[in-house]
PDB file of C-alpha atoms in Angstrom:
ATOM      1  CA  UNK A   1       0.000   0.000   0.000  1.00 72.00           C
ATOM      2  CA  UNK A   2       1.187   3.003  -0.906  1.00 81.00           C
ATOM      3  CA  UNK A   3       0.286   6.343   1.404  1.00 87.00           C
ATOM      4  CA  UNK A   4       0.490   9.660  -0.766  1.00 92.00           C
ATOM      5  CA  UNK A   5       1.649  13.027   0.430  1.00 95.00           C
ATOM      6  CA  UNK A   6      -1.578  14.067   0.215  1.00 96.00           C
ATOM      7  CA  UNK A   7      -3.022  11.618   2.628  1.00 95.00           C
ATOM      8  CA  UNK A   8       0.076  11.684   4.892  1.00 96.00           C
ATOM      9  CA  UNK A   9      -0.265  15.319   5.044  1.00 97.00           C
ATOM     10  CA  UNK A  10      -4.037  14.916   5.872  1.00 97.00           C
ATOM     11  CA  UNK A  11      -3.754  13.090   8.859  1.00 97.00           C
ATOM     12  CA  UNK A  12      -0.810  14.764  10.245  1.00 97.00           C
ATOM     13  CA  UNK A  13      -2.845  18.093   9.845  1.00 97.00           C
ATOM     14  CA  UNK A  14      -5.619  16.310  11.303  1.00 97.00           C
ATOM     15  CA  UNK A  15      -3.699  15.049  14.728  1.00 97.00           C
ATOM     16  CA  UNK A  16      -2.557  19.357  14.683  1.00 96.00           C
ATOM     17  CA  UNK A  17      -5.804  19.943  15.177  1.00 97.00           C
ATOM     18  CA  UNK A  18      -7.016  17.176  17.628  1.00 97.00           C
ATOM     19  CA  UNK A  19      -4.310  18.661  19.672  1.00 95.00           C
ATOM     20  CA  UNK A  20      -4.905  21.784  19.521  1.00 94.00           C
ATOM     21  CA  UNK A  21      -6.636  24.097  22.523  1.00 90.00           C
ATOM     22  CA  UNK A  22      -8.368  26.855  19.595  1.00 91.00           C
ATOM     23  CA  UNK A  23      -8.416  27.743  16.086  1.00 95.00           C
ATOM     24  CA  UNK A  24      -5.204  27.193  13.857  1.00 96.00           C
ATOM     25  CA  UNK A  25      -4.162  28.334  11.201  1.00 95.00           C
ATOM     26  CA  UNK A  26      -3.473  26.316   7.816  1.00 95.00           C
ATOM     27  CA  UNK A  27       0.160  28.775   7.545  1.00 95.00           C
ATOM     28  CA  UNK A  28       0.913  27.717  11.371  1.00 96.00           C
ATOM     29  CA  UNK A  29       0.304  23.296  10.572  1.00 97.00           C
ATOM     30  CA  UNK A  30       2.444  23.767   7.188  1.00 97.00           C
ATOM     31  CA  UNK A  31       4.961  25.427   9.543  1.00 97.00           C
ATOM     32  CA  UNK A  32       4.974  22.921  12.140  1.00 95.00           C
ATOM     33  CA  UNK A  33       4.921  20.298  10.271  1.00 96.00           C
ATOM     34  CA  UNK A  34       6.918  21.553   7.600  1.00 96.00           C
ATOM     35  CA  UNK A  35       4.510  20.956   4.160  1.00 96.00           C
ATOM     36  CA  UNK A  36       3.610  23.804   1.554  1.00 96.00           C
ATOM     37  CA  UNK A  37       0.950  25.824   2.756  1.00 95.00           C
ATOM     38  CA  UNK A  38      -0.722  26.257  -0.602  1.00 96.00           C
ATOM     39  CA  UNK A  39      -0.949  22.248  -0.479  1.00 96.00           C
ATOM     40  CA  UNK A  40      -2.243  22.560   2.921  1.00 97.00           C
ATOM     41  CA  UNK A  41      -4.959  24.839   2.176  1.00 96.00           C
ATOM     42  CA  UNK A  42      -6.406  22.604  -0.743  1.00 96.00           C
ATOM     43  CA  UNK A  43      -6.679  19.202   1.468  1.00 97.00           C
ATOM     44  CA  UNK A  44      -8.073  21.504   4.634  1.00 97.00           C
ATOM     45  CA  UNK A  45     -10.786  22.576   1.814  1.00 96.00           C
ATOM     46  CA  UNK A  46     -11.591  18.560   0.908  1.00 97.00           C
ATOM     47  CA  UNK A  47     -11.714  17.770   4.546  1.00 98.00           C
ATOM     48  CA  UNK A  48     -14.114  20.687   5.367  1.00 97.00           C
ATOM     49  CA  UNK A  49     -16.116  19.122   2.438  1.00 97.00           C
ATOM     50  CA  UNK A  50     -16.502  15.966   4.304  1.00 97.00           C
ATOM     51  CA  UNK A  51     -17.416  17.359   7.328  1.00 97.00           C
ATOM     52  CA  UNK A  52     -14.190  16.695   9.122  1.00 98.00           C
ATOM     53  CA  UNK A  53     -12.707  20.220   9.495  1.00 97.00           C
ATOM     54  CA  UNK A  54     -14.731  23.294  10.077  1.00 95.00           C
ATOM     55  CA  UNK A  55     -13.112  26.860   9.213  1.00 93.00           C
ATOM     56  CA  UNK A  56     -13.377  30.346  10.361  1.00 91.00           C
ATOM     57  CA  UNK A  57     -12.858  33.322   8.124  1.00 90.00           C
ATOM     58  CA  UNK A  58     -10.796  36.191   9.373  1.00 85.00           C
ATOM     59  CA  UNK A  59      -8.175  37.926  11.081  1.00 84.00           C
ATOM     60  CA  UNK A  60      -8.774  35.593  14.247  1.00 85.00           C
ATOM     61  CA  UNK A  61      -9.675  32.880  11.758  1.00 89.00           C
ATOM     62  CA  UNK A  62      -8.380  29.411  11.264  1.00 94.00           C
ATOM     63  CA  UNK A  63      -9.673  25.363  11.307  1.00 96.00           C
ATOM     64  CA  UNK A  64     -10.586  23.019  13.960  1.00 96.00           C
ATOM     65  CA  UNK A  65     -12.118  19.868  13.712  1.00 97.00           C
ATOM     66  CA  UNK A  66     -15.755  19.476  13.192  1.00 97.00           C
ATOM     67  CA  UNK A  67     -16.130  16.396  15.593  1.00 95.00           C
ATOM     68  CA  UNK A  68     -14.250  14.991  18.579  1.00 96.00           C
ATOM     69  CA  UNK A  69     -11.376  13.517  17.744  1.00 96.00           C
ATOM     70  CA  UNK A  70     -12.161  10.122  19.012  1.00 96.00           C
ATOM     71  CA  UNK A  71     -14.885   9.842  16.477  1.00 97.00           C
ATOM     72  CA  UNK A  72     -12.709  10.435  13.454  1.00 97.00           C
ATOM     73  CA  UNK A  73     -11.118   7.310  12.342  1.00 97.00           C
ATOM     74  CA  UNK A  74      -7.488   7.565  10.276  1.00 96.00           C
ATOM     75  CA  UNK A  75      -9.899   5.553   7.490  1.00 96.00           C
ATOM     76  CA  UNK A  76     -12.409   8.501   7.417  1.00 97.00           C
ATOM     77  CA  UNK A  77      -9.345  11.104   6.472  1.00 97.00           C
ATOM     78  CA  UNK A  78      -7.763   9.225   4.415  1.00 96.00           C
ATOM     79  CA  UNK A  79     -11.604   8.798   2.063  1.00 94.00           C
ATOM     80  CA  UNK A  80     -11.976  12.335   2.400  1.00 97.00           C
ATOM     81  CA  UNK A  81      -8.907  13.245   0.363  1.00 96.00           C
ATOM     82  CA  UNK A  82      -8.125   9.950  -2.082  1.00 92.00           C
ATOM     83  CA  UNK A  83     -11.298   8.155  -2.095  1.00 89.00           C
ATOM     84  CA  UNK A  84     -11.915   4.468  -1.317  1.00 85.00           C
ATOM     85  CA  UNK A  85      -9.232   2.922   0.819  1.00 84.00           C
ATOM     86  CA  UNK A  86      -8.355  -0.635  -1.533  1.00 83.00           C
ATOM     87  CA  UNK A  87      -9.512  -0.178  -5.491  1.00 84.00           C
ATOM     88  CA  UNK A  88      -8.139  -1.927  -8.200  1.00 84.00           C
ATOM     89  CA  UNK A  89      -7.736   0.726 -11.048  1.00 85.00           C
ATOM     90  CA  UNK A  90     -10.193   3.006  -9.687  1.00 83.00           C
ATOM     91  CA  UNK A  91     -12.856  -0.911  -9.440  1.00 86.00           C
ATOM     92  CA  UNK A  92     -14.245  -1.940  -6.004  1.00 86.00           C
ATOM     93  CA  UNK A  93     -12.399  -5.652  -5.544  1.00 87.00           C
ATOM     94  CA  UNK A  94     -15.960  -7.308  -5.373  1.00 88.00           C
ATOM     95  CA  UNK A  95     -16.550  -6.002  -9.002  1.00 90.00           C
ATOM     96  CA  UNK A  96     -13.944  -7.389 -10.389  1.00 89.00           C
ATOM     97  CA  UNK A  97     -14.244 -10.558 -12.824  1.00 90.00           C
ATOM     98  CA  UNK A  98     -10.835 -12.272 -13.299  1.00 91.00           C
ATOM     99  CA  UNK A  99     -10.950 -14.917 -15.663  1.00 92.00           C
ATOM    100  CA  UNK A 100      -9.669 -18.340 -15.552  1.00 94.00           C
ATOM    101  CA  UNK A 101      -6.604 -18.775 -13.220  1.00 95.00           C
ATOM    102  CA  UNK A 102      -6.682 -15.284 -11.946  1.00 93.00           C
ATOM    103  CA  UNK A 103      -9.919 -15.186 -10.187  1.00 92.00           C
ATOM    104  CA  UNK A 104      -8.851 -15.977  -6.745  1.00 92.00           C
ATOM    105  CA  UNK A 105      -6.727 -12.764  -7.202  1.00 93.00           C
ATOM    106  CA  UNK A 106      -9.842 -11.146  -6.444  1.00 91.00           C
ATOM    107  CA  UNK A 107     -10.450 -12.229  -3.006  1.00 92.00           C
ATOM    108  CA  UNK A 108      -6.647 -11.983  -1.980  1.00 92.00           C
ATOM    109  CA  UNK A 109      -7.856  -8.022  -2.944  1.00 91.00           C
ATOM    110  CA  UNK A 110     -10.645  -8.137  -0.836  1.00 90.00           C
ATOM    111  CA  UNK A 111      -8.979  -9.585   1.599  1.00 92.00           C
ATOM    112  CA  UNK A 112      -6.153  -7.006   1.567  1.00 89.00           C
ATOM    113  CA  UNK A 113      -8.865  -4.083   1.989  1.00 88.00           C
ATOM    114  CA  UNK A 114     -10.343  -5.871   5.135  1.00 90.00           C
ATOM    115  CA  UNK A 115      -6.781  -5.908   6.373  1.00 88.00           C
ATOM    116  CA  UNK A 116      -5.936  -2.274   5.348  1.00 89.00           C
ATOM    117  CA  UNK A 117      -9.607  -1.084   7.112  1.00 90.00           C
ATOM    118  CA  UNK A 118      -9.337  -3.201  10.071  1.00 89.00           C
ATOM    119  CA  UNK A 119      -5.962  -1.216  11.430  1.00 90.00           C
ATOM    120  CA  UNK A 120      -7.313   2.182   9.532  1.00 93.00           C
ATOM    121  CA  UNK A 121     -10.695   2.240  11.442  1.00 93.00           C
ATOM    122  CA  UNK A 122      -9.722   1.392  14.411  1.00 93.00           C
ATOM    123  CA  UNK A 123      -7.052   3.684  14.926  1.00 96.00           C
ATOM    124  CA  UNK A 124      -9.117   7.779  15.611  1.00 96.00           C
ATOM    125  CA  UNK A 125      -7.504  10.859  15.914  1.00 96.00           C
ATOM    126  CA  UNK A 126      -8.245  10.850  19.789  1.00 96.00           C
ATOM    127  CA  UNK A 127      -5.766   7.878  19.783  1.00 96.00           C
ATOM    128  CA  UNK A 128      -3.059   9.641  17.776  1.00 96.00           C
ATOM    129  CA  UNK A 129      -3.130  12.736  19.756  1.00 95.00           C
ATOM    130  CA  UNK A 130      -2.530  11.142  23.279  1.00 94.00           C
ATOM    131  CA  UNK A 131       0.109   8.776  21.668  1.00 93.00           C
ATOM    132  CA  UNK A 132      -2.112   5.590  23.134  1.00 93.00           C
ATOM    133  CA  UNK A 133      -2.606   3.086  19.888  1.00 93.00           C
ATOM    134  CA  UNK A 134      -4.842   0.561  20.191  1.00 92.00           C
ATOM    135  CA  UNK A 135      -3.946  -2.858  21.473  1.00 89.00           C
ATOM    136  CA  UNK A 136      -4.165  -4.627  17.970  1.00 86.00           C
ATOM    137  CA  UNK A 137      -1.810  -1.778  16.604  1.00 89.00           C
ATOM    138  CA  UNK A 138       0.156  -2.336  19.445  1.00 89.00           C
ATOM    139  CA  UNK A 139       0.724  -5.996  19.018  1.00 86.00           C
ATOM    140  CA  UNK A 140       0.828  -6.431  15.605  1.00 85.00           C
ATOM    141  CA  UNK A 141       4.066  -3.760  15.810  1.00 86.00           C
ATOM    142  CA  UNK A 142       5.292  -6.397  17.801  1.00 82.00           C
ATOM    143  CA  UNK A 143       5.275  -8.749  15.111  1.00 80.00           C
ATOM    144  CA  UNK A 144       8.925  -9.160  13.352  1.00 81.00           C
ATOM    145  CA  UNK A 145       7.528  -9.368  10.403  1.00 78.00           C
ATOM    146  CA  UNK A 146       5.589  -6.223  10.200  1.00 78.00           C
ATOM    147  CA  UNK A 147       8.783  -4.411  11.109  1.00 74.00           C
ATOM    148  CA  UNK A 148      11.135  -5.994   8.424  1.00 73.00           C
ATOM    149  CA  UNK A 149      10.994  -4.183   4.960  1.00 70.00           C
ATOM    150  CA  UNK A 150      10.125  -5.590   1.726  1.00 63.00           C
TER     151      UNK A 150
END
């Protein structure tokens, strides 16, 4: 799986905010977190369209987030700016017809999005922010495997 800039930068601006006391500002997250603010100010806009962010215009302006932070999964910001979490080619794994000796390629795609929500769904903002994962983060990062790269 491959996480994009875009979503990275989502969910990063996202835990900003589910730590933050007030209002911030979209040039004070790029700053702390070091991303272009122009970027910024485009995924802030998608996630105000889902109903994740709300925003204040003016001088004492700025974003904060629209629900409590334990109600916002890392699944639900990571839809609001790329879309569906697994698709093949832009297809929903269940609609896809392999034929022959490929069709069981479909379920191990299936299966791969039940894998990819069951750690992305479970993990909230609320959980990010106070640096407590839950347990079947936990011990899965316990796993040798998951560490090694490949």
């Amino acid at each position: 799986m491959r996480i994009t800039s875009k979503a990275d930068y989502a969910v990063r601006a996202m835990i900003e905010l589910a730590t933050a006391d007030g209002l911030l500002t979209a040039e004070g997250i790029a700053a702390r977190q070091g991303m272009p603010t122009r970027f910024l100010l485009n995924i802030l806009n998608e996630l105000r369209v889902a109903r994740l962010v709300e925003s204040r215009r003016g001088r004492d302006g700025g974003y904060r987030l629209a629900c409590p932070a334990a109600e916002v999964s890392v699944a639900d910001v990571l839809r609001a700016v790329e879309g569906p979490l697994a698709d093949v080619a832009g297809t929903a794994p269940e609609d896809l017809d392999y034929p022959g000796a490929t069709a069981p390629l479909r379920d191990v795609w299936i299966a791969t999005r039940g894998a990819v929500r069951r750690i992305l769904e479970t993990v909230t903002l609320g959980d990010l922010a106070s640096g407590e994962l839950p347990d079947p983060v936990v011990s899965m990062l316990g796993d040798p495997d998951v560490q090694h790269r490949r």
